[in-house]
Short mmCIF file of C-alpha atoms in Angstrom, two decimals:
data_model
loop_
_atom_site.label_atom_id
_atom_site.label_comp_id
_atom_site.label_asym_id
_atom_site.label_seq_id
_atom_site.Cartn_x
_atom_site.Cartn_y
_atom_site.Cartn_z
CA UNK A 1 8.44 -5.14 17.90
CA UNK A 2 8.26 -2.90 14.74
CA UNK A 3 5.01 -1.98 13.70
CA UNK A 4 2.23 0.10 12.73
CA UNK A 5 -1.01 0.16 14.94
CA UNK A 6 -4.28 1.83 14.75
CA UNK A 7 -7.08 1.94 16.45
CA UNK A 8 -10.41 1.46 16.51
CA UNK A 9 -10.34 -1.89 14.70
CA UNK A 10 -13.99 -1.38 13.96
CA UNK A 11 -16.13 1.41 14.61
CA UNK A 12 -19.81 2.31 13.47
CA UNK A 13 -21.11 5.55 13.96
CA UNK A 14 -23.63 8.22 12.55
CA UNK A 15 -23.62 10.69 10.18
CA UNK A 16 -21.95 13.82 10.97
CA UNK A 17 -20.74 12.69 13.99
CA UNK A 18 -16.61 13.66 14.16
CA UNK A 19 -14.41 10.64 14.57
CA UNK A 20 -10.47 10.10 14.83
CA UNK A 21 -8.59 7.28 13.63
CA UNK A 22 -5.38 6.67 15.14
CA UNK A 23 -2.00 5.50 13.70
CA UNK A 24 1.30 5.15 15.41
CA UNK A 25 4.44 3.89 14.01
CA UNK A 26 7.74 2.82 16.24
CA UNK A 27 10.19 2.67 13.59
CA UNK A 28 11.19 6.45 13.26
CA UNK A 29 9.90 6.53 9.76
CA UNK A 30 9.07 9.91 8.09
CA UNK A 31 6.82 9.23 5.50
CA UNK A 32 3.27 8.08 6.45
CA UNK A 33 -0.13 7.50 4.47
CA UNK A 34 -3.72 6.57 5.24
CA UNK A 35 -5.71 4.53 2.35
CA UNK A 36 -9.15 3.23 1.81
CA UNK A 37 -10.21 -0.04 0.30
CA UNK A 38 -13.51 -0.84 -1.30
CA UNK A 39 -14.79 -3.57 -3.47
CA UNK A 40 -14.09 -3.16 -6.64
CA UNK A 41 -11.64 -0.38 -6.39
CA UNK A 42 -8.34 -1.62 -4.71
CA UNK A 43 -6.73 0.68 -2.56
CA UNK A 44 -6.94 4.29 -3.09
CA UNK A 45 -4.33 6.83 -1.23
CA UNK A 46 -6.21 9.54 0.88
CA UNK A 47 -3.71 11.40 2.42
CA UNK A 48 0.54 11.10 3.10
CA UNK A 49 2.93 13.26 5.02
CA UNK A 50 6.72 13.49 4.12
CA UNK A 51 7.62 14.35 7.67
CA UNK A 52 6.35 16.42 10.69
CA UNK A 53 4.08 19.12 9.63
CA UNK A 54 4.64 18.31 5.89
CA UNK A 55 1.16 16.66 4.34
CA UNK A 56 -0.06 16.48 1.14
CA UNK A 57 -3.25 14.82 -0.92
CA UNK A 58 -3.65 11.50 -2.63
CA UNK A 59 -6.06 10.36 -4.83
CA UNK A 60 -9.09 10.93 -2.83
CA UNK A 61 -8.60 13.33 0.08
CA UNK A 62 -12.50 14.75 0.32
CA UNK A 63 -14.16 14.63 3.58
CA UNK A 64 -10.60 13.85 4.98
CA UNK A 65 -8.31 15.96 7.33
CA UNK A 66 -5.20 14.71 8.44
CA UNK A 67 -2.15 15.97 10.51
CA UNK A 68 1.58 15.31 11.72
CA UNK A 69 2.54 16.75 14.70
CA UNK A 70 4.78 14.26 15.88
CA UNK A 71 6.79 11.74 13.65
CA UNK A 72 5.10 8.55 14.86
CA UNK A 73 1.55 9.69 14.53
CA UNK A 74 -0.59 10.57 11.74
CA UNK A 75 -4.17 10.66 12.52
CA UNK A 76 -7.17 10.56 10.36
CA UNK A 77 -9.89 12.80 11.16
CA UNK A 78 -13.36 12.69 9.64
CA UNK A 79 -15.05 16.06 10.23
CA UNK A 80 -18.54 15.12 9.45
CA UNK A 81 -18.36 11.41 8.32
CA UNK A 82 -21.17 10.31 5.69
CA UNK A 83 -22.28 6.85 4.34
CA UNK A 84 -19.94 6.96 1.26
CA UNK A 85 -16.99 7.03 3.76
CA UNK A 86 -18.14 3.67 5.12
CA UNK A 87 -14.47 1.77 3.94
CA UNK A 88 -11.55 -0.10 5.27
CA UNK A 89 -8.66 2.28 6.22
CA UNK A 90 -5.24 0.95 6.35
CA UNK A 91 -2.33 3.27 7.70
CA UNK A 92 1.44 2.59 6.52
CA UNK A 93 4.64 3.72 7.38
CA UNK A 94 8.15 4.03 5.33
CA UNK A 95 11.43 5.52 5.50
CA UNK A 96 11.79 7.78 2.50
CA UNK A 97 13.16 7.44 -0.60
CA UNK A 98 11.65 5.06 -3.24
CA UNK A 99 13.60 1.80 -2.57
CA UNK A 100 12.18 1.35 1.11
CA UNK A 101 9.13 -0.69 1.68
CA UNK A 102 6.00 0.89 3.39
CA UNK A 103 4.36 -1.56 6.52
CA UNK A 104 0.78 -1.49 6.91
CA UNK A 105 -1.27 -1.44 9.97
CA UNK A 106 -4.13 -4.09 10.57
CA UNK A 107 -6.83 -2.16 8.99
CA UNK A 108 -9.94 -0.36 10.64
CA UNK A 109 -13.49 -1.24 9.54
CA UNK A 110 -15.53 1.97 9.55
CA UNK A 111 -19.48 1.96 8.94
CA UNK A 112 -21.30 5.53 8.83
CA UNK A 113 -24.84 4.72 8.99
CA UNK B 1 1.62 9.86 -11.66
CA UNK B 2 2.78 7.18 -13.49
CA UNK B 3 0.31 4.16 -12.94
CA UNK B 4 0.57 0.50 -13.46
CA UNK B 5 -1.64 -2.24 -15.45
CA UNK B 6 -2.36 -5.87 -13.87
CA UNK B 7 -4.71 -8.62 -15.17
CA UNK B 8 -7.25 -8.69 -12.76
CA UNK B 9 -7.14 -12.06 -11.93
CA UNK B 10 -5.04 -15.06 -12.77
CA UNK B 11 -5.24 -18.98 -11.64
CA UNK B 12 -2.48 -21.25 -10.85
CA UNK B 13 -2.09 -24.96 -9.98
CA UNK B 14 -0.51 -25.84 -6.73
CA UNK B 15 3.51 -26.11 -6.33
CA UNK B 16 3.94 -24.87 -10.04
CA UNK B 17 5.45 -21.67 -10.85
CA UNK B 18 3.63 -18.22 -11.20
CA UNK B 19 4.32 -15.32 -13.33
CA UNK B 20 2.09 -12.20 -12.44
CA UNK B 21 2.66 -9.37 -14.81
CA UNK B 22 2.71 -5.58 -14.53
CA UNK B 23 3.19 -2.63 -17.42
CA UNK B 24 4.18 0.92 -16.49
CA UNK B 25 5.00 2.17 -19.73
CA UNK B 26 5.18 5.63 -18.37
CA UNK B 27 7.83 4.79 -15.59
CA UNK B 28 10.19 7.37 -15.07
CA UNK B 29 14.35 6.65 -14.96
CA UNK B 30 14.08 7.30 -10.81
CA UNK B 31 11.11 5.23 -10.30
CA UNK B 32 11.30 1.82 -8.40
CA UNK B 33 8.85 -1.26 -8.88
CA UNK B 34 7.16 -2.37 -5.61
CA UNK B 35 5.35 -5.34 -5.08
CA UNK B 36 3.07 -6.00 -2.40
CA UNK B 37 0.32 -8.78 -1.56
CA UNK B 38 -2.61 -8.65 0.49
CA UNK B 39 -3.72 -11.81 2.00
CA UNK B 40 -7.59 -12.39 2.94
CA UNK B 41 -8.49 -10.20 6.08
CA UNK B 42 -4.88 -8.31 6.32
CA UNK B 43 -3.36 -5.55 5.39
CA UNK B 44 -1.07 -5.45 2.76
CA UNK B 45 2.83 -6.55 3.02
CA UNK B 46 5.90 -6.02 0.88
CA UNK B 47 7.13 -8.60 -1.33
CA UNK B 48 9.81 -7.11 -3.25
CA UNK B 49 11.16 -4.02 -5.07
CA UNK B 50 13.60 -3.14 -7.89
CA UNK B 51 14.91 -0.69 -9.68
CA UNK B 52 16.74 -2.08 -13.02
CA UNK B 53 18.16 -5.37 -12.48
CA UNK B 54 16.24 -8.40 -11.65
CA UNK B 55 16.02 -9.04 -7.99
CA UNK B 56 15.51 -12.53 -5.87
CA UNK B 57 14.03 -13.00 -2.12
CA UNK B 58 12.82 -15.61 0.02
CA UNK B 59 9.49 -14.60 -1.22
CA UNK B 60 9.74 -14.19 -4.75
CA UNK B 61 11.86 -12.87 -7.72
CA UNK B 62 11.33 -9.44 -10.05
CA UNK B 63 12.48 -9.63 -13.65
CA UNK B 64 12.60 -6.34 -14.83
CA UNK B 65 12.54 -5.73 -18.81
CA UNK B 66 15.51 -4.23 -20.26
CA UNK B 67 13.34 -0.91 -20.96
CA UNK B 68 11.84 -0.92 -17.38
CA UNK B 69 8.18 -0.52 -19.18
CA UNK B 70 6.89 -3.71 -17.37
CA UNK B 71 8.32 -6.33 -14.69
CA UNK B 72 6.98 -9.80 -13.68
CA UNK B 73 7.00 -11.37 -10.19
CA UNK B 74 7.76 -14.56 -10.12
CA UNK B 75 6.55 -17.30 -7.27
CA UNK B 76 8.41 -19.91 -7.97
CA UNK B 77 6.17 -22.77 -6.34
CA UNK B 78 2.99 -21.64 -5.80
CA UNK B 79 1.55 -22.48 -2.35
CA UNK B 80 -2.30 -22.35 -1.16
CA UNK B 81 -0.81 -19.41 1.23
CA UNK B 82 0.26 -17.39 -1.85
CA UNK B 83 -3.54 -17.04 -2.73
CA UNK B 84 -3.77 -13.24 -2.03
CA UNK B 85 -4.01 -10.13 -4.28
CA UNK B 86 -0.98 -9.02 -5.52
CA UNK B 87 -0.27 -5.14 -6.46
CA UNK B 88 2.34 -3.47 -8.27
CA UNK B 89 3.28 0.26 -7.58
CA UNK B 90 6.01 2.62 -8.59
CA UNK B 91 7.62 4.90 -6.29
CA UNK B 92 9.47 7.80 -7.19
CA UNK B 93 12.96 8.31 -6.77
CA UNK B 94 15.59 9.59 -4.88
CA UNK B 95 14.59 13.23 -3.85
CA UNK B 96 13.20 14.12 -0.69
CA UNK B 97 11.00 16.46 -2.44
CA UNK B 98 9.95 14.17 -5.36
CA UNK B 99 6.13 12.88 -5.65
CA UNK B 100 5.37 10.56 -2.97
CA UNK B 101 1.79 9.83 -3.98
CA UNK B 102 0.98 6.12 -4.58
CA UNK B 103 -1.20 4.51 -6.43
CA UNK B 104 -1.89 1.14 -5.97
CA UNK B 105 -4.53 0.04 -8.17
CA UNK B 106 -7.02 -2.93 -7.96
CA UNK B 107 -4.12 -5.35 -8.39
CA UNK B 108 -4.17 -9.21 -9.31
CA UNK B 109 -6.11 -11.49 -7.53
CA UNK B 110 -4.26 -14.94 -7.61
CA UNK B 111 -6.19 -18.36 -7.08
CA UNK B 112 -4.29 -21.45 -6.34
CA UNK B 113 -5.79 -24.56 -7.50
CA UNK B 114 -4.99 -27.31 -5.10
#
């Protein structure tokens, strides 16, 4: 089954404790992206990757890191999480080019105390 | 970045057509117009996309203005399961080196009245 998977689905952590949220897709997509969703602010892009070893900032990259060492994986790293990073996070993937649809993962709900 | 503007919320009666508008006055010639929707407690899902011509699929229709500065997502017969937040976004071009930053915004929350 074609899908985007994220782990963990729920995470409660404390300020400053490094964490990684994994994202994996099995559709051989070049493009992958991370979004955060907060009440009243909609869906905002954090980082995206056009292909292996090619990443770029979205609208809200501060406090986050990403890497794209393999085509199927695009982990989101929070080196020193803070409470303002409490949010619902979505990973998405697609083929490149503007006519391709994005497939979204189920989301990761992160709480930073 | 080309941005889109949508109403914050809309209501419609069940089994009636729904027209969801989107303005994108700064659209470039190679931008595709995409629509996604997000059902409660789920990730966004693709609905439809188009470039210049009107498009139909099993979920909806997309009507694109002749100058491409606006578009309308049409749900022909709304059901309670269509209650969701609908996002209109622009996805650039045909180049592998184009700007692929995507802006979803806050979308339109559609409420279906039984």
